[in-house]
Amino acid sequence: MISELKYLRFSHIFKNFLILAPILGSQGLESEFNYFLFINGLISFSLLTLSCYLINDYTDKKTDKKNVLKKKKYLALSKKKVFLILSLLIFLFIIHGLYFSILNNIFLFCYFLNFILYNFYLKKIKIIDLLMLNNFYMIRILYGAKLFVIDITIGFLIFFYFLFLGLSTAKRLIQVSSNKLKKNNVISPYYIGDKIILKKNILFSFFTTLIILVLFILNIRSEEHTS
């Protein structure tokens, strides 16, 4: 069992540090920061995401063998071993979440629902797949806001939404370019002919993010002069 754990995407746990975004945006890490709450919140969310990654890797085994970006990460586990590891992760998730009262955070379940919809139904639909992929990042931020009981502004959410939309689109562009995907391929709903549209979407997303950042800075300066 121990050797099989190498197939879990532990390196992707770093994405879960996005739960700190609300607190960093509101006041920064100060001396009264609740590290105990953060660690337990991070553990619960990480157990959930590791479970989702494992399901994704198993359901995508055949397509990943054809994807040059994932050939070395191909999941070489039997259905039985995947089930055993997944059962362990879910068990730890439930026990830990109940003990530390983390399961009352609705965004844990929003993440799982988004994963089910994306992984089994929507990831082969152009544009929709990008929106669903983007949701994974946004839910992490919303989860953090609820975990630390922080109110976040619409502007804050819009900034990150377009930032991650650009990154999600860039991920698709790299996938298309690296695999030189043709139309009706089994890896992605996009192909070489979509590169121009993907590039325009990246530019639009990052430009919008920059505009929002500039407006935020100008607003802060305006408030400083007013005070």
Tab-separated table of C-alpha atoms in Angstrom:
chain	number	residue	atom	x	y	z
A	1	MET	CA	0.000	0.000	0.000
A	2	ILE	CA	2.809	2.419	0.918
A	3	SER	CA	4.536	2.087	-2.453
A	4	GLU	CA	1.255	2.796	-4.271
A	5	LEU	CA	0.959	6.172	-2.560
A	6	LYS	CA	3.560	7.535	-4.976
A	7	TYR	CA	0.777	7.746	-7.547
A	8	LEU	CA	-1.055	10.367	-5.498
A	9	ARG	CA	-0.546	13.946	-6.628
A	10	PHE	CA	1.012	15.267	-3.434
A	11	SER	CA	2.747	18.068	-5.348
A	12	HIS	CA	-0.675	19.489	-6.260
A	13	ILE	CA	-1.433	20.092	-2.583
A	14	PHE	CA	0.374	23.421	-2.966
A	15	LYS	CA	-2.647	24.657	-4.942
A	16	ASN	CA	-4.647	24.330	-1.749
A	17	PHE	CA	-2.672	27.152	-0.157
A	18	LEU	CA	-5.065	29.339	-2.121
A	19	ILE	CA	-7.324	29.053	0.916
A	20	LEU	CA	-5.047	31.720	2.410
A	21	ALA	CA	-5.935	34.232	-0.318
A	22	PRO	CA	-8.889	35.784	1.574
A	23	ILE	CA	-6.910	36.366	4.762
A	24	LEU	CA	-3.897	37.694	2.863
A	25	GLY	CA	-6.165	40.027	0.935
A	26	SER	CA	-7.938	41.316	4.002
A	27	GLN	CA	-5.218	41.820	6.590
A	28	GLY	CA	-2.201	39.654	5.926
A	29	LEU	CA	-0.755	37.003	8.215
A	30	GLU	CA	-0.650	38.598	11.652
A	31	SER	CA	0.302	37.282	15.056
A	32	GLU	CA	-3.305	36.277	15.867
A	33	PHE	CA	-3.571	34.134	12.750
A	34	ASN	CA	-5.143	30.782	13.654
A	35	TYR	CA	-2.510	28.309	12.449
A	36	PHE	CA	-4.379	25.380	13.993
A	37	LEU	CA	-7.494	26.178	11.964
A	38	PHE	CA	-5.425	26.673	8.815
A	39	ILE	CA	-3.579	23.347	9.155
A	40	ASN	CA	-6.758	21.366	9.774
A	41	GLY	CA	-8.593	23.172	7.007
A	42	LEU	CA	-5.710	22.432	4.658
A	43	ILE	CA	-5.609	18.750	5.638
A	44	SER	CA	-9.336	18.250	5.002
A	45	PHE	CA	-9.227	19.995	1.650
A	46	SER	CA	-6.079	18.125	0.633
A	47	LEU	CA	-7.609	14.735	1.454
A	48	LEU	CA	-10.573	15.680	-0.731
A	49	THR	CA	-8.463	16.879	-3.661
A	50	LEU	CA	-6.169	13.843	-3.497
A	51	SER	CA	-9.268	11.652	-3.751
A	52	CYS	CA	-10.529	13.585	-6.764
A	53	TYR	CA	-7.128	13.468	-8.477
A	54	LEU	CA	-6.981	9.715	-7.976
A	55	ILE	CA	-10.431	9.235	-9.533
A	56	ASN	CA	-9.462	11.504	-12.416
A	57	ASP	CA	-6.212	9.659	-13.068
A	58	TYR	CA	-8.002	6.322	-13.079
A	59	THR	CA	-10.806	7.410	-15.424
A	60	ASP	CA	-8.274	9.076	-17.743
A	61	LYS	CA	-5.828	6.161	-17.869
A	62	LYS	CA	-6.338	5.481	-21.568
A	63	THR	CA	-6.154	9.084	-22.723
A	64	ASP	CA	-3.171	9.882	-20.477
A	65	LYS	CA	-1.154	7.191	-22.258
A	66	LYS	CA	-1.544	9.257	-25.442
A	67	ASN	CA	-0.858	12.600	-23.787
A	68	VAL	CA	2.846	13.517	-24.011
A	69	LEU	CA	2.450	15.700	-20.928
A	70	LYS	CA	1.193	12.817	-18.798
A	71	LYS	CA	2.874	9.704	-20.134
A	72	LYS	CA	5.346	9.683	-17.267
A	73	LYS	CA	2.510	10.210	-14.778
A	74	TYR	CA	0.403	7.362	-16.104
A	75	LEU	CA	-1.501	5.625	-13.302
A	76	ALA	CA	-0.346	2.011	-13.284
A	77	LEU	CA	-2.704	0.808	-10.571
A	78	SER	CA	-5.372	-1.857	-10.699
A	79	LYS	CA	-8.999	-1.063	-9.980
A	80	LYS	CA	-8.706	-2.876	-6.646
A	81	LYS	CA	-5.714	-0.841	-5.460
A	82	VAL	CA	-7.336	2.404	-6.560
A	83	PHE	CA	-10.441	1.457	-4.583
A	84	LEU	CA	-8.399	0.652	-1.447
A	85	ILE	CA	-6.434	3.917	-1.555
A	86	LEU	CA	-9.552	5.920	-2.339
A	87	SER	CA	-11.406	4.277	0.548
A	88	LEU	CA	-8.566	5.189	2.911
A	89	LEU	CA	-8.541	8.822	1.740
A	90	ILE	CA	-12.307	9.168	2.088
A	91	PHE	CA	-12.239	7.539	5.537
A	92	LEU	CA	-9.531	9.937	6.737
A	93	PHE	CA	-11.395	12.866	5.175
A	94	ILE	CA	-14.630	12.045	7.001
A	95	ILE	CA	-12.998	11.266	10.362
A	96	HIS	CA	-10.770	14.353	10.266
A	97	GLY	CA	-13.562	16.602	9.020
A	98	LEU	CA	-16.002	15.463	11.693
A	99	TYR	CA	-13.484	15.632	14.535
A	100	PHE	CA	-12.355	19.171	13.690
A	101	SER	CA	-15.810	20.353	12.503
A	102	ILE	CA	-14.571	21.116	8.994
A	103	LEU	CA	-17.364	19.286	7.180
A	104	ASN	CA	-19.733	22.176	7.862
A	105	ASN	CA	-17.874	24.119	5.165
A	106	ILE	CA	-20.186	23.788	2.168
A	107	PHE	CA	-17.411	24.521	-0.311
A	108	LEU	CA	-15.883	21.110	0.318
A	109	PHE	CA	-18.985	19.616	-1.248
A	110	CYS	CA	-19.096	22.303	-3.955
A	111	TYR	CA	-15.594	21.216	-4.967
A	112	PHE	CA	-16.608	17.565	-5.141
A	113	LEU	CA	-19.763	18.345	-7.121
A	114	ASN	CA	-17.754	20.489	-9.536
A	115	PHE	CA	-15.299	17.625	-9.921
A	116	ILE	CA	-18.026	15.081	-10.710
A	117	LEU	CA	-19.622	17.347	-13.305
A	118	TYR	CA	-16.268	18.219	-14.855
A	119	ASN	CA	-14.668	14.788	-14.837
A	120	PHE	CA	-17.609	12.724	-16.067
A	121	TYR	CA	-19.718	15.114	-18.131
A	122	LEU	CA	-18.327	18.522	-19.058
A	123	LYS	CA	-14.574	18.370	-19.671
A	124	LYS	CA	-15.073	17.490	-23.329
A	125	ILE	CA	-17.190	20.595	-24.037
A	126	LYS	CA	-15.336	23.672	-25.288
A	127	ILE	CA	-15.430	26.770	-23.078
A	128	ILE	CA	-17.558	24.965	-20.485
A	129	ASP	CA	-14.503	22.877	-19.558
A	130	LEU	CA	-12.494	26.050	-18.922
A	131	LEU	CA	-15.201	27.495	-16.693
A	132	MET	CA	-15.414	24.277	-14.699
A	133	LEU	CA	-11.624	24.058	-14.445
A	134	ASN	CA	-11.575	27.645	-13.223
A	135	ASN	CA	-14.128	26.788	-10.553
A	136	PHE	CA	-11.629	24.512	-8.825
A	137	TYR	CA	-9.438	27.526	-8.025
A	138	MET	CA	-12.307	29.815	-7.064
A	139	ILE	CA	-13.833	27.242	-4.716
A	140	ARG	CA	-10.522	27.040	-2.861
A	141	ILE	CA	-10.706	30.789	-2.224
A	142	LEU	CA	-14.359	30.632	-1.143
A	143	TYR	CA	-13.543	27.682	1.114
A	144	GLY	CA	-10.799	29.738	2.763
A	145	ALA	CA	-13.121	32.717	3.209
A	146	LYS	CA	-15.685	30.581	5.019
A	147	LEU	CA	-13.000	28.753	7.006
A	148	PHE	CA	-11.555	31.993	8.395
A	149	VAL	CA	-14.935	33.795	8.445
A	150	ILE	CA	-13.811	36.594	6.114
A	151	ASP	CA	-16.013	38.699	3.870
A	152	ILE	CA	-14.557	39.058	0.386
A	153	THR	CA	-15.573	41.634	-2.194
A	154	ILE	CA	-16.912	41.029	-5.680
A	155	GLY	CA	-13.869	42.830	-7.083
A	156	PHE	CA	-11.582	40.443	-5.225
A	157	LEU	CA	-13.375	37.437	-6.729
A	158	ILE	CA	-13.453	38.904	-10.245
A	159	PHE	CA	-9.710	39.571	-10.102
A	160	PHE	CA	-8.919	35.966	-9.263
A	161	TYR	CA	-11.555	34.632	-11.634
A	162	PHE	CA	-9.960	36.183	-14.696
A	163	LEU	CA	-6.454	35.444	-13.430
A	164	PHE	CA	-7.198	31.734	-13.156
A	165	LEU	CA	-9.250	31.734	-16.350
A	166	GLY	CA	-6.108	32.897	-18.134
A	167	LEU	CA	-4.028	30.210	-16.451
A	168	SER	CA	-6.614	27.506	-17.223
A	169	THR	CA	-6.685	28.549	-20.884
A	170	ALA	CA	-2.884	28.578	-21.009
A	171	LYS	CA	-2.926	25.010	-19.689
A	172	ARG	CA	-5.182	23.983	-22.575
A	173	LEU	CA	-2.986	25.816	-25.082
A	174	ILE	CA	0.120	23.976	-23.850
A	175	GLN	CA	-1.754	20.681	-24.056
A	176	VAL	CA	-2.823	21.369	-27.651
A	177	SER	CA	0.613	22.552	-28.750
A	178	SER	CA	2.599	19.779	-27.048
A	179	ASN	CA	0.403	17.021	-28.470
A	180	LYS	CA	-0.242	18.771	-31.806
A	181	LEU	CA	-3.848	17.778	-31.385
A	182	LYS	CA	-6.042	17.278	-34.402
A	183	LYS	CA	-9.777	17.712	-34.586
A	184	ASN	CA	-11.866	15.065	-32.777
A	185	ASN	CA	-8.903	13.856	-30.694
A	186	VAL	CA	-9.470	11.850	-27.480
A	187	ILE	CA	-7.380	14.093	-25.222
A	188	SER	CA	-9.067	17.472	-25.402
A	189	PRO	CA	-12.043	19.252	-26.981
A	190	TYR	CA	-9.514	21.663	-28.506
A	191	TYR	CA	-7.146	21.195	-31.438
A	192	ILE	CA	-4.510	23.129	-33.358
A	193	GLY	CA	-7.175	25.188	-35.100
A	194	ASP	CA	-8.271	26.598	-31.732
A	195	LYS	CA	-4.876	28.044	-30.804
A	196	ILE	CA	-5.741	31.562	-31.955
A	197	ILE	CA	-8.968	31.603	-29.921
A	198	LEU	CA	-7.162	30.239	-26.865
A	199	LYS	CA	-4.431	32.879	-27.168
A	200	LYS	CA	-7.034	35.649	-27.445
A	201	ASN	CA	-8.781	34.330	-24.368
A	202	ILE	CA	-5.503	34.355	-22.437
A	203	LEU	CA	-4.766	37.956	-23.458
A	204	PHE	CA	-8.303	39.063	-22.595
A	205	SER	CA	-8.208	37.344	-19.191
A	206	PHE	CA	-4.836	38.754	-18.172
A	207	PHE	CA	-5.679	42.221	-19.518
A	208	THR	CA	-8.893	42.229	-17.480
A	209	THR	CA	-6.939	41.100	-14.417
A	210	LEU	CA	-4.470	43.953	-14.918
A	211	ILE	CA	-7.261	46.512	-15.267
A	212	ILE	CA	-8.894	45.318	-12.041
A	213	LEU	CA	-5.543	45.481	-10.238
A	214	VAL	CA	-4.940	49.044	-11.438
A	215	LEU	CA	-8.430	50.092	-10.334
A	216	PHE	CA	-7.820	48.496	-6.940
A	217	ILE	CA	-4.542	50.391	-6.483
A	218	LEU	CA	-6.146	53.680	-7.563
A	219	ASN	CA	-8.981	53.097	-5.120
A	220	ILE	CA	-6.539	52.538	-2.244
A	221	ARG	CA	-4.654	55.747	-3.081
A	222	SER	CA	-7.933	57.626	-3.293
A	223	GLU	CA	-8.941	56.407	0.159
A	224	GLU	CA	-5.526	57.382	1.586
A	225	HIS	CA	-5.860	60.932	0.241
A	226	THR	CA	-9.415	61.167	1.569
A	227	SER	CA	-8.379	60.082	5.043
